[in-house]
């Protein structure tokens, strides 16, 4: 980590703050260290990985797409012959 230090401020969700505090407490790490490590890790991934393989932590769906997703989960389409062959090890 760099030798100079700066302070940053960010507005985060209450649930994120609670998760941060719980993790820091359970693992005995300072929140500032955890935050800096997480930022460095995330930036390294964004710089090194192709953009199409980076999955955002939250995916927003329209009501229509969400309803279709629920339908597909509750009543999945039957497997294709290619899927059957893949899962059967053929």
PDB file of N, CA and C in Angstrom:
ATOM      1  N   UNK A   1       0.837  -1.177   0.000  1.00  0.00           N
ATOM      2  CA  UNK A   1       0.000   0.000   0.000  1.00  0.00           C
ATOM      3  C   UNK A   1       0.881   1.239   0.000  1.00  0.00           C
ATOM      4  N   UNK A   2       0.334   2.329  -0.484  1.00  0.00           N
ATOM      5  CA  UNK A   2       1.093   3.566  -0.629  1.00  0.00           C
ATOM      6  C   UNK A   2       1.496   4.131   0.727  1.00  0.00           C
ATOM      7  N   UNK A   3       2.558   4.947   0.711  1.00  0.00           N
ATOM      8  CA  UNK A   3       3.028   5.531   1.969  1.00  0.00           C
ATOM      9  C   UNK A   3       2.224   6.751   2.366  1.00  0.00           C
ATOM     10  N   UNK A   4       1.798   7.578   1.406  1.00  0.00           N
ATOM     11  CA  UNK A   4       0.955   8.726   1.721  1.00  0.00           C
ATOM     12  C   UNK A   4      -0.463   8.266   1.986  1.00  0.00           C
ATOM     13  N   UNK A   5      -1.194   9.039   2.747  1.00  0.00           N
ATOM     14  CA  UNK A   5      -2.572   8.660   3.034  1.00  0.00           C
ATOM     15  C   UNK A   5      -3.508   9.815   2.730  1.00  0.00           C
ATOM     16  N   UNK A   6      -4.731   9.485   2.377  1.00  0.00           N
ATOM     17  CA  UNK A   6      -5.792  10.456   2.137  1.00  0.00           C
ATOM     18  C   UNK A   6      -7.061   9.909   2.760  1.00  0.00           C
ATOM     19  N   UNK A   7      -7.948  10.811   3.087  1.00  0.00           N
ATOM     20  CA  UNK A   7      -9.240  10.392   3.625  1.00  0.00           C
ATOM     21  C   UNK A   7     -10.289  10.602   2.554  1.00  0.00           C
ATOM     22  N   UNK A   8     -11.151   9.610   2.380  1.00  0.00           N
ATOM     23  CA  UNK A   8     -12.259   9.720   1.440  1.00  0.00           C
ATOM     24  C   UNK A   8     -13.555   9.532   2.207  1.00  0.00           C
ATOM     25  N   UNK A   9     -14.618  10.034   1.636  1.00  0.00           N
ATOM     26  CA  UNK A   9     -15.925   9.902   2.262  1.00  0.00           C
ATOM     27  C   UNK A   9     -16.879   9.319   1.237  1.00  0.00           C
ATOM     28  N   UNK A  10     -17.753   8.449   1.685  1.00  0.00           N
ATOM     29  CA  UNK A  10     -18.725   7.844   0.781  1.00  0.00           C
ATOM     30  C   UNK A  10     -20.011   7.562   1.540  1.00  0.00           C
ATOM     31  N   UNK A  11     -21.107   7.699   0.851  1.00  0.00           N
ATOM     32  CA  UNK A  11     -22.402   7.331   1.412  1.00  0.00           C
ATOM     33  C   UNK A  11     -22.670   5.892   0.991  1.00  0.00           C
ATOM     34  N   UNK A  12     -22.912   5.022   1.968  1.00  0.00           N
ATOM     35  CA  UNK A  12     -23.179   3.613   1.678  1.00  0.00           C
ATOM     36  C   UNK A  12     -24.454   3.189   2.396  1.00  0.00           C
ATOM     37  N   UNK A  13     -25.027   2.106   1.937  1.00  0.00           N
ATOM     38  CA  UNK A  13     -26.253   1.579   2.545  1.00  0.00           C
ATOM     39  C   UNK A  13     -25.980   1.110   3.970  1.00  0.00           C
ATOM     40  N   UNK A  14     -26.988   1.218   4.810  1.00  0.00           N
ATOM     41  CA  UNK A  14     -26.863   0.753   6.195  1.00  0.00           C
ATOM     42  C   UNK A  14     -26.457  -0.716   6.247  1.00  0.00           C
ATOM     43  N   UNK A  15     -27.020  -1.517   5.360  1.00  0.00           N
ATOM     44  CA  UNK A  15     -26.702  -2.950   5.371  1.00  0.00           C
ATOM     45  C   UNK A  15     -25.244  -3.191   4.999  1.00  0.00           C
ATOM     46  N   UNK A  16     -24.703  -2.378   4.086  1.00  0.00           N
ATOM     47  CA  UNK A  16     -23.290  -2.505   3.719  1.00  0.00           C
ATOM     48  C   UNK A  16     -22.415  -2.148   4.914  1.00  0.00           C
ATOM     49  N   UNK A  17     -22.759  -1.069   5.603  1.00  0.00           N
ATOM     50  CA  UNK A  17     -21.998  -0.652   6.780  1.00  0.00           C
ATOM     51  C   UNK A  17     -22.034  -1.743   7.855  1.00  0.00           C
ATOM     52  N   UNK A  18     -23.202  -2.336   8.059  1.00  0.00           N
ATOM     53  CA  UNK A  18     -23.326  -3.399   9.059  1.00  0.00           C
ATOM     54  C   UNK A  18     -22.464  -4.605   8.691  1.00  0.00           C
ATOM     55  N   UNK A  19     -22.458  -4.962   7.410  1.00  0.00           N
ATOM     56  CA  UNK A  19     -21.628  -6.086   6.959  1.00  0.00           C
ATOM     57  C   UNK A  19     -20.145  -5.774   7.151  1.00  0.00           C
ATOM     58  N   UNK A  20     -19.752  -4.543   6.822  1.00  0.00           N
ATOM     59  CA  UNK A  20     -18.368  -4.110   6.992  1.00  0.00           C
ATOM     60  C   UNK A  20     -17.950  -4.215   8.455  1.00  0.00           C
ATOM     61  N   UNK A  21     -18.763  -3.664   9.331  1.00  0.00           N
ATOM     62  CA  UNK A  21     -18.437  -3.676  10.756  1.00  0.00           C
ATOM     63  C   UNK A  21     -18.405  -5.096  11.315  1.00  0.00           C
ATOM     64  N   UNK A  22     -19.350  -5.925  10.894  1.00  0.00           N
ATOM     65  CA  UNK A  22     -19.394  -7.310  11.373  1.00  0.00           C
ATOM     66  C   UNK A  22     -18.148  -8.072  10.917  1.00  0.00           C
ATOM     67  N   UNK A  23     -17.774  -7.919   9.644  1.00  0.00           N
ATOM     68  CA  UNK A  23     -16.598  -8.622   9.126  1.00  0.00           C
ATOM     69  C   UNK A  23     -15.337  -8.156   9.843  1.00  0.00           C
ATOM     70  N   UNK A  24     -15.189  -6.839   9.992  1.00  0.00           N
ATOM     71  CA  UNK A  24     -14.000  -6.296  10.661  1.00  0.00           C
ATOM     72  C   UNK A  24     -13.905  -6.813  12.095  1.00  0.00           C
ATOM     73  N   UNK A  25     -15.011  -6.845  12.784  1.00  0.00           N
ATOM     74  CA  UNK A  25     -15.034  -7.313  14.172  1.00  0.00           C
ATOM     75  C   UNK A  25     -14.709  -8.814  14.243  1.00  0.00           C
ATOM     76  N   UNK A  26     -15.323  -9.604  13.380  1.00  0.00           N
ATOM     77  CA  UNK A  26     -15.128 -11.056  13.414  1.00  0.00           C
ATOM     78  C   UNK A  26     -13.709 -11.469  13.043  1.00  0.00           C
ATOM     79  N   UNK A  27     -13.076 -10.688  12.162  1.00  0.00           N
ATOM     80  CA  UNK A  27     -11.750 -11.065  11.670  1.00  0.00           C
ATOM     81  C   UNK A  27     -10.629 -10.241  12.288  1.00  0.00           C
ATOM     82  N   UNK A  28     -10.990  -9.321  13.161  1.00  0.00           N
ATOM     83  CA  UNK A  28      -9.980  -8.539  13.858  1.00  0.00           C
ATOM     84  C   UNK A  28      -9.169  -7.625  12.961  1.00  0.00           C
ATOM     85  N   UNK A  29      -9.802  -7.073  11.929  1.00  0.00           N
ATOM     86  CA  UNK A  29      -9.101  -6.138  11.041  1.00  0.00           C
ATOM     87  C   UNK A  29      -9.715  -4.755  11.191  1.00  0.00           C
ATOM     88  N   UNK A  30      -8.899  -3.756  10.926  1.00  0.00           N
ATOM     89  CA  UNK A  30      -9.407  -2.387  10.975  1.00  0.00           C
ATOM     90  C   UNK A  30     -10.255  -2.140   9.734  1.00  0.00           C
ATOM     91  N   UNK A  31     -11.317  -1.379   9.910  1.00  0.00           N
ATOM     92  CA  UNK A  31     -12.211  -1.088   8.783  1.00  0.00           C
ATOM     93  C   UNK A  31     -11.459  -0.370   7.672  1.00  0.00           C
ATOM     94  N   UNK A  32     -10.563   0.544   8.023  1.00  0.00           N
ATOM     95  CA  UNK A  32      -9.824   1.281   6.990  1.00  0.00           C
ATOM     96  C   UNK A  32      -8.979   0.334   6.142  1.00  0.00           C
ATOM     97  N   UNK A  33      -8.357  -0.657   6.786  1.00  0.00           N
ATOM     98  CA  UNK A  33      -7.557  -1.636   6.043  1.00  0.00           C
ATOM     99  C   UNK A  33      -8.450  -2.482   5.139  1.00  0.00           C
ATOM    100  N   UNK A  34      -9.574  -2.916   5.669  1.00  0.00           N
ATOM    101  CA  UNK A  34     -10.513  -3.726   4.891  1.00  0.00           C
ATOM    102  C   UNK A  34     -11.025  -2.958   3.678  1.00  0.00           C
ATOM    103  N   UNK A  35     -11.374  -1.693   3.877  1.00  0.00           N
ATOM    104  CA  UNK A  35     -11.887  -0.868   2.775  1.00  0.00           C
ATOM    105  C   UNK A  35     -10.815  -0.660   1.717  1.00  0.00           C
ATOM    106  N   UNK A  36      -9.588  -0.305   2.144  1.00  0.00           N
ATOM    107  CA  UNK A  36      -8.529  -0.081   1.160  1.00  0.00           C
ATOM    108  C   UNK A  36      -8.203  -1.355   0.397  1.00  0.00           C
ATOM    109  N   UNK A  37      -8.136  -2.475   1.094  1.00  0.00           N
ATOM    110  CA  UNK A  37      -7.859  -3.750   0.429  1.00  0.00           C
ATOM    111  C   UNK A  37      -8.959  -4.089  -0.573  1.00  0.00           C
ATOM    112  N   UNK A  38     -10.207  -3.867  -0.185  1.00  0.00           N
ATOM    113  CA  UNK A  38     -11.331  -4.159  -1.081  1.00  0.00           C
ATOM    114  C   UNK A  38     -11.294  -3.268  -2.318  1.00  0.00           C
ATOM    115  N   UNK A  39     -10.989  -1.990  -2.125  1.00  0.00           N
ATOM    116  CA  UNK A  39     -10.915  -1.071  -3.268  1.00  0.00           C
ATOM    117  C   UNK A  39      -9.783  -1.478  -4.199  1.00  0.00           C
ATOM    118  N   UNK A  40      -8.607  -1.770  -3.640  1.00  0.00           N
ATOM    119  CA  UNK A  40      -7.476  -2.188  -4.472  1.00  0.00           C
ATOM    120  C   UNK A  40      -7.796  -3.474  -5.230  1.00  0.00           C
ATOM    121  N   UNK A  41      -8.427  -4.419  -4.561  1.00  0.00           N
ATOM    122  CA  UNK A  41      -8.800  -5.687  -5.201  1.00  0.00           C
ATOM    123  C   UNK A  41      -9.783  -5.439  -6.350  1.00  0.00           C
ATOM    124  N   UNK A  42     -10.779  -4.602  -6.088  1.00  0.00           N
ATOM    125  CA  UNK A  42     -11.786  -4.318  -7.103  1.00  0.00           C
ATOM    126  C   UNK A  42     -11.173  -3.578  -8.291  1.00  0.00           C
ATOM    127  N   UNK A  43     -10.342  -2.582  -8.026  1.00  0.00           N
ATOM    128  CA  UNK A  43      -9.708  -1.838  -9.116  1.00  0.00           C
ATOM    129  C   UNK A  43      -8.790  -2.738  -9.938  1.00  0.00           C
ATOM    130  N   UNK A  44      -8.062  -3.626  -9.270  1.00  0.00           N
ATOM    131  CA  UNK A  44      -7.195  -4.556 -10.000  1.00  0.00           C
ATOM    132  C   UNK A  44      -8.020  -5.446 -10.919  1.00  0.00           C
ATOM    133  N   UNK A  45      -9.152  -5.926 -10.431  1.00  0.00           N
ATOM    134  CA  UNK A  45     -10.022  -6.765 -11.264  1.00  0.00           C
ATOM    135  C   UNK A  45     -10.547  -5.978 -12.453  1.00  0.00           C
ATOM    136  N   UNK A  46     -10.978  -4.740 -12.216  1.00  0.00           N
ATOM    137  CA  UNK A  46     -11.501  -3.922 -13.313  1.00  0.00           C
ATOM    138  C   UNK A  46     -10.426  -3.624 -14.350  1.00  0.00           C
ATOM    139  N   UNK A  47      -9.190  -3.461 -13.905  1.00  0.00           N
ATOM    140  CA  UNK A  47      -8.091  -3.157 -14.826  1.00  0.00           C
ATOM    141  C   UNK A  47      -7.605  -4.390 -15.574  1.00  0.00           C
ATOM    142  N   UNK A  48      -7.661  -5.550 -14.950  1.00  0.00           N
ATOM    143  CA  UNK A  48      -7.082  -6.757 -15.530  1.00  0.00           C
ATOM    144  C   UNK A  48      -8.065  -7.613 -16.321  1.00  0.00           C
ATOM    145  N   UNK A  49      -9.321  -7.604 -15.924  1.00  0.00           N
ATOM    146  CA  UNK A  49     -10.301  -8.481 -16.566  1.00  0.00           C
ATOM    147  C   UNK A  49     -11.003  -7.775 -17.720  1.00  0.00           C
ATOM    148  N   UNK A  50     -11.386  -8.524 -18.744  1.00  0.00           N
ATOM    149  CA  UNK A  50     -12.197  -7.926 -19.805  1.00  0.00           C
ATOM    150  C   UNK A  50     -13.538  -7.463 -19.227  1.00  0.00           C
ATOM    151  N   UNK A  51     -14.035  -6.357 -19.720  1.00  0.00           N
ATOM    152  CA  UNK A  51     -15.265  -5.761 -19.182  1.00  0.00           C
ATOM    153  C   UNK A  51     -16.450  -6.728 -19.212  1.00  0.00           C
ATOM    154  N   UNK A  52     -16.494  -7.628 -20.195  1.00  0.00           N
ATOM    155  CA  UNK A  52     -17.656  -8.509 -20.320  1.00  0.00           C
ATOM    156  C   UNK A  52     -17.678  -9.648 -19.301  1.00  0.00           C
ATOM    157  N   UNK A  53     -16.612  -9.830 -18.525  1.00  0.00           N
ATOM    158  CA  UNK A  53     -16.634 -10.883 -17.508  1.00  0.00           C
ATOM    159  C   UNK A  53     -16.811 -10.328 -16.095  1.00  0.00           C
ATOM    160  N   UNK A  54     -16.855  -9.013 -15.959  1.00  0.00           N
ATOM    161  CA  UNK A  54     -17.060  -8.401 -14.651  1.00  0.00           C
ATOM    162  C   UNK A  54     -18.558  -8.328 -14.393  1.00  0.00           C
ATOM    163  N   UNK A  55     -19.007  -9.008 -13.351  1.00  0.00           N
ATOM    164  CA  UNK A  55     -20.427  -9.058 -13.020  1.00  0.00           C
ATOM    165  C   UNK A  55     -20.708  -8.024 -11.934  1.00  0.00           C
ATOM    166  N   UNK A  56     -21.646  -7.115 -12.181  1.00  0.00           N
ATOM    167  CA  UNK A  56     -21.956  -6.116 -11.155  1.00  0.00           C
ATOM    168  C   UNK A  56     -22.586  -6.779  -9.931  1.00  0.00           C
ATOM    169  N   UNK A  57     -22.405  -6.177  -8.739  1.00  0.00           N
ATOM    170  CA  UNK A  57     -22.962  -6.789  -7.534  1.00  0.00           C
ATOM    171  C   UNK A  57     -24.486  -6.765  -7.487  1.00  0.00           C
ATOM    172  N   UNK A  58     -25.092  -5.868  -8.248  1.00  0.00           N
ATOM    173  CA  UNK A  58     -26.551  -5.764  -8.300  1.00  0.00           C
ATOM    174  C   UNK A  58     -26.962  -5.691  -9.763  1.00  0.00           C
ATOM    175  N   UNK A  59     -27.941  -6.480 -10.122  1.00  0.00           N
ATOM    176  CA  UNK A  59     -28.465  -6.447 -11.488  1.00  0.00           C
ATOM    177  C   UNK A  59     -29.919  -6.012 -11.407  1.00  0.00           C
ATOM    178  N   UNK A  60     -30.248  -4.926 -12.084  1.00  0.00           N
ATOM    179  CA  UNK A  60     -31.619  -4.417 -12.063  1.00  0.00           C
ATOM    180  C   UNK A  60     -32.380  -4.956 -13.266  1.00  0.00           C
ATOM    181  N   UNK A  61     -33.585  -5.445 -13.002  1.00  0.00           N
ATOM    182  CA  UNK A  61     -34.437  -5.999 -14.045  1.00  0.00           C
ATOM    183  C   UNK A  61     -35.740  -5.222 -14.101  1.00  0.00           C
ATOM    184  N   UNK A  62     -36.313  -5.168 -15.291  1.00  0.00           N
ATOM    185  CA  UNK A  62     -37.649  -4.585 -15.402  1.00  0.00           C
ATOM    186  C   UNK A  62     -38.643  -5.583 -14.805  1.00  0.00           C
ATOM    187  N   UNK A  63     -39.856  -5.115 -14.523  1.00  0.00           N
ATOM    188  CA  UNK A  63     -40.883  -6.024 -13.985  1.00  0.00           C
ATOM    189  C   UNK A  63     -41.140  -7.171 -14.954  1.00  0.00           C
ATOM    190  N   UNK A  64     -41.176  -6.846 -16.239  1.00  0.00           N
ATOM    191  CA  UNK A  64     -41.455  -7.863 -17.258  1.00  0.00           C
ATOM    192  C   UNK A  64     -40.369  -8.937 -17.265  1.00  0.00           C
ATOM    193  N   UNK A  65     -39.129  -8.516 -17.270  1.00  0.00           N
ATOM    194  CA  UNK A  65     -38.026  -9.478 -17.278  1.00  0.00           C
ATOM    195  C   UNK A  65     -37.999 -10.262 -15.966  1.00  0.00           C
ATOM    196  N   UNK A  66     -38.248  -9.591 -14.843  1.00  0.00           N
ATOM    197  CA  UNK A  66     -38.294 -10.270 -13.550  1.00  0.00           C
ATOM    198  C   UNK A  66     -39.375 -11.332 -13.508  1.00  0.00           C
ATOM    199  N   UNK A  67     -40.553 -11.000 -14.029  1.00  0.00           N
ATOM    200  CA  UNK A  67     -41.658 -11.962 -14.056  1.00  0.00           C
ATOM    201  C   UNK A  67     -41.304 -13.159 -14.929  1.00  0.00           C
ATOM    202  N   UNK A  68     -40.642 -12.906 -16.064  1.00  0.00           N
ATOM    203  CA  UNK A  68     -40.236 -13.999 -16.944  1.00  0.00           C
ATOM    204  C   UNK A  68     -39.197 -14.882 -16.252  1.00  0.00           C
ATOM    205  N   UNK A  69     -38.287 -14.273 -15.523  1.00  0.00           N
ATOM    206  CA  UNK A  69     -37.275 -15.030 -14.796  1.00  0.00           C
ATOM    207  C   UNK A  69     -37.920 -15.922 -13.732  1.00  0.00           C
ATOM    208  N   UNK A  70     -38.882 -15.388 -13.002  1.00  0.00           N
ATOM    209  CA  UNK A  70     -39.602 -16.182 -11.996  1.00  0.00           C
ATOM    210  C   UNK A  70     -40.309 -17.354 -12.670  1.00  0.00           C
ATOM    211  N   UNK A  71     -40.965 -17.096 -13.802  1.00  0.00           N
ATOM    212  CA  UNK A  71     -41.655 -18.168 -14.520  1.00  0.00           C
ATOM    213  C   UNK A  71     -40.672 -19.258 -14.935  1.00  0.00           C
ATOM    214  N   UNK A  72     -39.506 -18.860 -15.443  1.00  0.00           N
ATOM    215  CA  UNK A  72     -38.514 -19.846 -15.890  1.00  0.00           C
ATOM    216  C   UNK A  72     -37.968 -20.669 -14.725  1.00  0.00           C
ATOM    217  N   UNK A  73     -37.867 -20.050 -13.558  1.00  0.00           N
ATOM    218  CA  UNK A  73     -37.388 -20.781 -12.382  1.00  0.00           C
ATOM    219  C   UNK A  73     -38.460 -21.751 -11.897  1.00  0.00           C
ATOM    220  N   UNK A  74     -39.703 -21.278 -11.850  1.00  0.00           N
ATOM    221  CA  UNK A  74     -40.799 -22.117 -11.350  1.00  0.00           C
ATOM    222  C   UNK A  74     -41.188 -23.212 -12.335  1.00  0.00           C
ATOM    223  N   UNK A  75     -41.109 -22.927 -13.623  1.00  0.00           N
ATOM    224  CA  UNK A  75     -41.472 -23.896 -14.664  1.00  0.00           C
ATOM    225  C   UNK A  75     -40.382 -23.903 -15.738  1.00  0.00           C
ATOM    226  N   UNK A  76     -39.255 -24.529 -15.447  1.00  0.00           N
ATOM    227  CA  UNK A  76     -38.155 -24.508 -16.417  1.00  0.00           C
ATOM    228  C   UNK A  76     -38.504 -25.260 -17.696  1.00  0.00           C
ATOM    229  N   UNK A  77     -37.925 -24.797 -18.788  1.00  0.00           N
ATOM    230  CA  UNK A  77     -38.077 -25.497 -20.060  1.00  0.00           C
ATOM    231  C   UNK A  77     -37.404 -26.863 -19.941  1.00  0.00           C
ATOM    232  N   UNK A  78     -37.896 -27.858 -20.691  1.00  0.00           N
ATOM    233  CA  UNK A  78     -37.244 -29.173 -20.645  1.00  0.00           C
ATOM    234  C   UNK A  78     -35.833 -29.077 -21.232  1.00  0.00           C
ATOM    235  N   UNK A  79     -34.927 -29.930 -20.777  1.00  0.00           N
ATOM    236  CA  UNK A  79     -33.559 -29.874 -21.295  1.00  0.00           C
ATOM    237  C   UNK A  79     -33.502 -30.266 -22.769  1.00  0.00           C
ATOM    238  N   UNK A  80     -32.594 -29.627 -23.473  1.00  0.00           N
ATOM    239  CA  UNK A  80     -32.387 -29.946 -24.887  1.00  0.00           C
ATOM    240  C   UNK A  80     -31.566 -31.229 -24.982  1.00  0.00           C
ATOM    241  N   UNK A  81     -31.539 -31.872 -26.159  1.00  0.00           N
ATOM    242  CA  UNK A  81     -30.691 -33.065 -26.310  1.00  0.00           C
ATOM    243  C   UNK A  81     -29.221 -32.772 -25.990  1.00  0.00           C
ATOM    244  N   UNK A  82     -28.744 -31.593 -26.366  1.00  0.00           N
ATOM    245  CA  UNK A  82     -27.348 -31.245 -26.076  1.00  0.00           C
ATOM    246  C   UNK A  82     -27.108 -31.145 -24.570  1.00  0.00           C
ATOM    247  N   UNK A  83     -28.069 -30.583 -23.836  1.00  0.00           N
ATOM    248  CA  UNK A  83     -27.928 -30.497 -22.377  1.00  0.00           C
ATOM    249  C   UNK A  83     -27.935 -31.889 -21.756  1.00  0.00           C
ATOM    250  N   UNK A  84     -28.828 -32.755 -22.248  1.00  0.00           N
ATOM    251  CA  UNK A  84     -28.889 -34.121 -21.721  1.00  0.00           C
ATOM    252  C   UNK A  84     -27.563 -34.839 -21.946  1.00  0.00           C
ATOM    253  N   UNK A  85     -26.999 -34.686 -23.139  1.00  0.00           N
ATOM    254  CA  UNK A  85     -25.717 -35.329 -23.445  1.00  0.00           C
ATOM    255  C   UNK A  85     -24.611 -34.781 -22.550  1.00  0.00           C
ATOM    256  N   UNK A  86     -24.620 -33.492 -22.317  1.00  0.00           N
ATOM    257  CA  UNK A  86     -23.607 -32.873 -21.467  1.00  0.00           C
ATOM    258  C   UNK A  86     -23.684 -33.410 -20.043  1.00  0.00           C
ATOM    259  N   UNK A  87     -24.886 -33.455 -19.491  1.00  0.00           N
ATOM    260  CA  UNK A  87     -25.040 -33.893 -18.110  1.00  0.00           C
ATOM    261  C   UNK A  87     -24.907 -35.403 -17.951  1.00  0.00           C
ATOM    262  N   UNK A  88     -25.174 -36.148 -19.013  1.00  0.00           N
ATOM    263  CA  UNK A  88     -25.014 -37.600 -18.954  1.00  0.00           C
ATOM    264  C   UNK A  88     -23.570 -38.021 -19.196  1.00  0.00           C
ATOM    265  N   UNK A  89     -22.722 -37.061 -19.586  1.00  0.00           N
ATOM    266  CA  UNK A  89     -21.315 -37.362 -19.820  1.00  0.00           C
ATOM    267  C   UNK A  89     -21.043 -37.977 -21.175  1.00  0.00           C
ATOM    268  N   UNK A  90     -21.969 -37.832 -22.104  1.00  0.00           N
ATOM    269  CA  UNK A  90     -21.781 -38.403 -23.456  1.00  0.00           C
ATOM    270  C   UNK A  90     -20.872 -37.530 -24.296  1.00  0.00           C
TER     271      UNK A  90
END
